[in-house]
Short mmCIF file of C-alpha atoms in Angstrom, two decimals:
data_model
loop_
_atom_site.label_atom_id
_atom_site.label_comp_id
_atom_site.label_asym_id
_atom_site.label_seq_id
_atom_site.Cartn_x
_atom_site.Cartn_y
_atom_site.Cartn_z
CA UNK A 724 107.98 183.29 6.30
CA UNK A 725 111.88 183.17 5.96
CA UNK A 726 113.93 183.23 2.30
CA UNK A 727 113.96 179.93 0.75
CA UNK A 728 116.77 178.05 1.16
CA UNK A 729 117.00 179.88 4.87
CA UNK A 730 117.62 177.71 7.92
CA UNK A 731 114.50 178.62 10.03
CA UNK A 732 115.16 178.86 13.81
CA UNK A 733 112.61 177.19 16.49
CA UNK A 734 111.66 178.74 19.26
CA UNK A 735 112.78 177.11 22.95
CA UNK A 736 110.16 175.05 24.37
CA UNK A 737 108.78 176.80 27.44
CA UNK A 738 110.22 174.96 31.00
CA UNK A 739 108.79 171.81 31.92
CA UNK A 740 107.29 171.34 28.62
CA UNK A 741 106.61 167.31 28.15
CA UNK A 742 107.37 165.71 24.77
CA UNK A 743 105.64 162.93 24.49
CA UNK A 744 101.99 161.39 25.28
CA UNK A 745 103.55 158.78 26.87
CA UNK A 746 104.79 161.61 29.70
CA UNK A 747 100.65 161.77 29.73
CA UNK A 748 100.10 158.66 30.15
CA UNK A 749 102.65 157.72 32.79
CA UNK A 750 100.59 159.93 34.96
CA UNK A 751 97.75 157.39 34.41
CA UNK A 752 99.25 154.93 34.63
CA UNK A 753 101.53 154.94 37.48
CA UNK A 754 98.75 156.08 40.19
CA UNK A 755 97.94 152.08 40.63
CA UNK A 756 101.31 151.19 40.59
CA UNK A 757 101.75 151.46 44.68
CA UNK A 758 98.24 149.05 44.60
CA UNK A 759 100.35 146.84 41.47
CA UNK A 760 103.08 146.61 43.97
CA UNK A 761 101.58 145.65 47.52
CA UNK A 762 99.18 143.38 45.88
CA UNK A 763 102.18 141.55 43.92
CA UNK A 764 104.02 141.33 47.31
CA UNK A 765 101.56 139.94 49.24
CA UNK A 766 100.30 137.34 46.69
CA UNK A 767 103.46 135.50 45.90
CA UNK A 768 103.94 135.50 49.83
CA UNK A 769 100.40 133.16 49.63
CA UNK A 770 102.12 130.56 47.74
CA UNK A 771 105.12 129.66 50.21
CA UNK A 772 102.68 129.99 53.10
CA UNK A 773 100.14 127.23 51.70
CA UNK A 774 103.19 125.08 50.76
CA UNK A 775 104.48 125.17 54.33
CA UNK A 776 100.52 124.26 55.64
CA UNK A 777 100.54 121.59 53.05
CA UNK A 778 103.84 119.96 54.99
CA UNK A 779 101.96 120.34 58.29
CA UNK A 780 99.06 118.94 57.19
CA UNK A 781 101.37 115.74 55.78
CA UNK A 782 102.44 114.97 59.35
CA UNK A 783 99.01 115.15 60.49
CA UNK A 784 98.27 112.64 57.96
CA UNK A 785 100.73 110.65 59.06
CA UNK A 786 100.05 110.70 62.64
CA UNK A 787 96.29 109.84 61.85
CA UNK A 788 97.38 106.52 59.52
CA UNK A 789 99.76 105.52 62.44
CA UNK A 790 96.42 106.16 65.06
CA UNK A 791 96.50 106.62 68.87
CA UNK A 792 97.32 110.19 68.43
CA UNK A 793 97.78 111.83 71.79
CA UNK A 794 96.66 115.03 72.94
CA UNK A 795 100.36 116.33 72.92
CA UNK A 796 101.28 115.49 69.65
CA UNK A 797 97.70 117.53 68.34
CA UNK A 798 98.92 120.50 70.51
CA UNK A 799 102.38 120.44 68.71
CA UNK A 800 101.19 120.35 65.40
CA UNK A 801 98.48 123.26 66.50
CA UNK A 802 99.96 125.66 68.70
CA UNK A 803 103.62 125.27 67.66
CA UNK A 804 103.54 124.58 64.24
CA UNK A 805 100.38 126.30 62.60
CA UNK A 806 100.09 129.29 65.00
CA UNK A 807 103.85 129.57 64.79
CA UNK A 808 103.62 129.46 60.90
CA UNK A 809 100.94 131.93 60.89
CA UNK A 810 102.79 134.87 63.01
CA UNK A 811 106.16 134.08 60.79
CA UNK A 812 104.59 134.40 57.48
CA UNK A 813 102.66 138.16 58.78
CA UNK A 814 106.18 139.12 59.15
CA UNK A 815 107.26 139.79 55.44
CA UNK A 816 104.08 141.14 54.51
CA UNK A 817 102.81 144.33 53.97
CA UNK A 818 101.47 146.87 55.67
CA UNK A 819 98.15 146.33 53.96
CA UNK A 820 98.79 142.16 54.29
CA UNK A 821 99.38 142.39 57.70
CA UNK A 822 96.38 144.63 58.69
CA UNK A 823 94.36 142.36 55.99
CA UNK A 824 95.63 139.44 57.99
CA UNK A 825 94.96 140.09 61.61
CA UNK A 826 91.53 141.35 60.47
CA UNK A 827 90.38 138.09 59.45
CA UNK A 828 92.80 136.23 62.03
CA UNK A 829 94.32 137.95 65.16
CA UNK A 830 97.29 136.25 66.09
CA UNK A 831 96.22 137.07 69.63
CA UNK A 832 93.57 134.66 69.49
CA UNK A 833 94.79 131.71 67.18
CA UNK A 834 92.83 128.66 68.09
CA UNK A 835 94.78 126.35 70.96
CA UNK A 836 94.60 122.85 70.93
CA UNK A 837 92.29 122.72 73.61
CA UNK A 838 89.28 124.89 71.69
CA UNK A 839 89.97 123.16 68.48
CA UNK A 840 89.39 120.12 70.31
CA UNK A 841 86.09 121.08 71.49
CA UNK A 842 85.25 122.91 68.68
CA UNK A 843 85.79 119.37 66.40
CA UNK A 844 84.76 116.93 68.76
CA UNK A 845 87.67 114.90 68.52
CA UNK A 846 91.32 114.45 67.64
CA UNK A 847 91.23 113.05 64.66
CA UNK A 848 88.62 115.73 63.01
CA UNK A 849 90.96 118.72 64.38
CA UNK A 850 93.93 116.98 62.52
CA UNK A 851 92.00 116.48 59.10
CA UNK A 852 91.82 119.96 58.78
CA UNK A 853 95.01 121.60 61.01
CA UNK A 854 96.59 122.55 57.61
CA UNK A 855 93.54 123.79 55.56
CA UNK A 856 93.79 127.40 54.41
CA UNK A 857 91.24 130.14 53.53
CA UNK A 858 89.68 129.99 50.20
CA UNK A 859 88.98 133.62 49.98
CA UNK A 860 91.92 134.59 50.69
CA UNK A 861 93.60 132.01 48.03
CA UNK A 862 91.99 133.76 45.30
CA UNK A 863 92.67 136.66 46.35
CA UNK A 864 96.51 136.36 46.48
CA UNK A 865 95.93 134.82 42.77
CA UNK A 866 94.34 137.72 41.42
CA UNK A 867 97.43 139.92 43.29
CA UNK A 868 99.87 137.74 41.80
CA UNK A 869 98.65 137.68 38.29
CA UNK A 870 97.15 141.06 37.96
CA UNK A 871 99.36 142.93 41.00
CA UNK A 872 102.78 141.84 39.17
CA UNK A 873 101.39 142.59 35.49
CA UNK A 874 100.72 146.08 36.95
CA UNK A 875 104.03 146.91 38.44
CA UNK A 876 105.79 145.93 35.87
CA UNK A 877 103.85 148.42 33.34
CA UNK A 878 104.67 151.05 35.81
CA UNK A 879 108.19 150.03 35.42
CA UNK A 880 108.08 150.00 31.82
CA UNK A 881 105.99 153.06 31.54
CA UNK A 882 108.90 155.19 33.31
CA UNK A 883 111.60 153.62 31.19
CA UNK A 884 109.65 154.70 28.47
CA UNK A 885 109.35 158.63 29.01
CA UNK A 886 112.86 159.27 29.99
CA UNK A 887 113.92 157.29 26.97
CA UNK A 888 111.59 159.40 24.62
CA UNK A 889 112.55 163.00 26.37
CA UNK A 890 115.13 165.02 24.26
CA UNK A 891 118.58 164.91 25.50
CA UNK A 892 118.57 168.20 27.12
CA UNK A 893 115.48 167.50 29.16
CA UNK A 894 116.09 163.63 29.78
CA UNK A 895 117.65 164.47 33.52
CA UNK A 896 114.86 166.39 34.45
CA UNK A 897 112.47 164.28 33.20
CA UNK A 898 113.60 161.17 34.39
CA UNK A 899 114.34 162.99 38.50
CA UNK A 900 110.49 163.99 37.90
CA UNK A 901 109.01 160.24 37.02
CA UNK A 902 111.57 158.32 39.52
CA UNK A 903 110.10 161.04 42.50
CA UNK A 904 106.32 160.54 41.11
CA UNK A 905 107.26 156.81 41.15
CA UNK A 906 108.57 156.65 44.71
CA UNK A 907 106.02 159.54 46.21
CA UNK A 908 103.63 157.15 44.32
CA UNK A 909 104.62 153.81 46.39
CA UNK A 910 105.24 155.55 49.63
CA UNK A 911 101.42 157.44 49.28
CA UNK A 912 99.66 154.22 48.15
CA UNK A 913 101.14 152.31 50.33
CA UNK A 914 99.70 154.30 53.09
CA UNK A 915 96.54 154.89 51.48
CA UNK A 916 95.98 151.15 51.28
CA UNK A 917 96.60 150.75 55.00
CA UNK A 918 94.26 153.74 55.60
CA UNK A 919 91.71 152.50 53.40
CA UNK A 920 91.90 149.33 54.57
CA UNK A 921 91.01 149.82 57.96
CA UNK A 922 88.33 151.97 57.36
CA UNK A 923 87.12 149.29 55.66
CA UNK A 924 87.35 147.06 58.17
CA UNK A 925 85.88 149.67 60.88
CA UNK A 926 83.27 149.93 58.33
CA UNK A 927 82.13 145.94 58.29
CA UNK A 928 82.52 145.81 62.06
CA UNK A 929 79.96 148.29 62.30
CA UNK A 930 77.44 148.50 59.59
CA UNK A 931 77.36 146.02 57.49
CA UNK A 932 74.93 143.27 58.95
CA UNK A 933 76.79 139.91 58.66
CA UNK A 934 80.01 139.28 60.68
CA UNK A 935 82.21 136.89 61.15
CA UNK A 936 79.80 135.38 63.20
CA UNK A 937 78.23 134.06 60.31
CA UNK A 938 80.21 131.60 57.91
CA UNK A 939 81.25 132.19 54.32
CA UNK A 940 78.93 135.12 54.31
CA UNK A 941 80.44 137.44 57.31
CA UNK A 942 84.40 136.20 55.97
CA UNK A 943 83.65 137.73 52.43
CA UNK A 944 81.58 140.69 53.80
CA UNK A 945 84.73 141.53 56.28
CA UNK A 946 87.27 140.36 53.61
CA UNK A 947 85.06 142.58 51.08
CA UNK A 948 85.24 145.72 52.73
CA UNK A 949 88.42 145.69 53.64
CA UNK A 950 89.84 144.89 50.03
CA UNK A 951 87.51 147.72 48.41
CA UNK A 952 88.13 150.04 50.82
CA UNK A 953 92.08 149.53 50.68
CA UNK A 954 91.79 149.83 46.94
CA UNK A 955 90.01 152.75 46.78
CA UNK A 956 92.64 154.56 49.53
CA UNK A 957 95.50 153.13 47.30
CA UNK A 958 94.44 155.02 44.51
CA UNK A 959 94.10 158.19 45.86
CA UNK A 960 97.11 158.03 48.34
CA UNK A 961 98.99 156.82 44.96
CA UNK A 962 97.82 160.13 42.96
CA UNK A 963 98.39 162.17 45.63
CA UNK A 964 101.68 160.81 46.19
CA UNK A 965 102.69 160.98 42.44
CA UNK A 966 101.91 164.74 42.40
CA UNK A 967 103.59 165.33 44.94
CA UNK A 968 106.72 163.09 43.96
CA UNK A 969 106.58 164.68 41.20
CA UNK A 970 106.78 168.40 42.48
CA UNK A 971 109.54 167.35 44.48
CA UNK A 972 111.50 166.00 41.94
CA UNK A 973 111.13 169.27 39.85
CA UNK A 974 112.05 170.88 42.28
CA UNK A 975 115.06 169.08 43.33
CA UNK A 976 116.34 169.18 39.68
CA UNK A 977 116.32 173.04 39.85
CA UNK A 978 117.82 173.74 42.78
CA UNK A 979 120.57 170.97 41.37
CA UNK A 980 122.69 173.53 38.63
CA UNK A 981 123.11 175.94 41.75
CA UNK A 982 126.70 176.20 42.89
CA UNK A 983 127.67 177.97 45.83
CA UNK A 984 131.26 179.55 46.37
CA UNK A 985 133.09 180.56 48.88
CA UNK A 986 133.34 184.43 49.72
CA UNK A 987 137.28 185.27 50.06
#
């Protein structure tokens, strides 16, 4: 116990001390932010791609008031306009959209006009439904948008909130550490999610007992897998990328005060 009155002295907090719970929580908190991200991505994507099917599907209305549709103008509006569509929009997606995507729908074998035809019967029925979208997938792209960008933008938050609450003296450290955890984060889940993903999809393809064969059932069994098993490799590529973003970051911020001069 010091003299009253005396100033008492605290002793140095030991290196990478943190000094707040939010530091703590971050770490929670930003392992789904990769998932937060890819799913945010991909779901407002959905909305401009159903808009653009919507158009396509006007001038198939169109065509079928006017009648006397010929086979031509069906093949435009199917293998120009709605496969086109569909390869343009994969473009911006992804990693995890794109594999997610070409699971359920290989561009390689988008419908022609000719197997639509004798798939429907006749012209009209394949132009009734040439700009229809999947339902499953809809609501899926929802959730991403509504939960996906809710996420990312905690992670976001979350970050701007321990720097701002580390002392001054520690704030450049700290805030190297949870922008490296951050990006290591992304970079790890994003890979994860692909990973996951696929094994997923590997996974449906070879055990699970309806396919795509069988309608509604086999789409949400494939779609299924693939979503739980690109969640699940999200989540751990995303911690073990944080960790490791994190180490990195340390590091790099004490290898920074080193100065190197020149021998004479």
């Amino acid at each position: 116990m010091g003299q009253p009155g005396q100033r008492r002295e605290l002793a140095s907090p030991p290196a990478g001390a943190r000094f707040s719970y939010a530091a703590k929580a971050s770490d929670i908190i930003n392992v789904p932010g990769p998932l937060a991200a890819n799913m945010s991505w991909d779901g407002w994507c959905r909305p401009l791609y159903d808009r653009l099917n919507r158009n396509i599907q006007q001038q198939a209305n169109a065509l079928l008031r006017r009648g006397n549709v010929t086979f031509e103008e069906m093949r435009e509006l199917v293998e120009v306009q709605r496969n086109g569509l569909v390869a343009e929009m994969r473009k911006p997606l992804t990693p995890f959209g794109k594999l997610y995507s070409e699971a359920l729908k290989p561009v390689a074998s988008l419908p022609t006009a000719e197997r639509m035809l004798a798939n429907k019967g006749n012209i009209e029925a394949v132009l009734v439904s040439v700009g229809k979208t999947r339902a499953v997938v809809n609501r899926i792209a929802f959730i991403g948008r509504a939960a996906g960008t809710a996420g990312f933008v905690i992670e976001i938050v979350m970050v701007a909130v321990v720097i701002e609450q580390a002392p001054p003296s520690e704030r450049g450290r700290v805030a190297t550490e949870e922008i490296s955890g951050a990006a290591g984060g992304l970079a790890g889940g994003t890979g994860g999610y692909v990973a996951g993903g696929l094994a997923g999809a590997v996974w449906a393809g070879t055990w699970a007992a309806p396919t795509l064969v069988i309608p509604v059932v086999g789409e949400i069994t494939e779609s299924g897998a693939i979503i739980i098993g690109g969640i699940a490799g999200a989540l751990f590529g995303g911690w073990l990328g944080h960790r490791g973003g994190k180490a990195i970051g340390h590091e790099t911020w004490t290898l920074l005060p080193v100065s190197w001069t020149r021998r004479r």
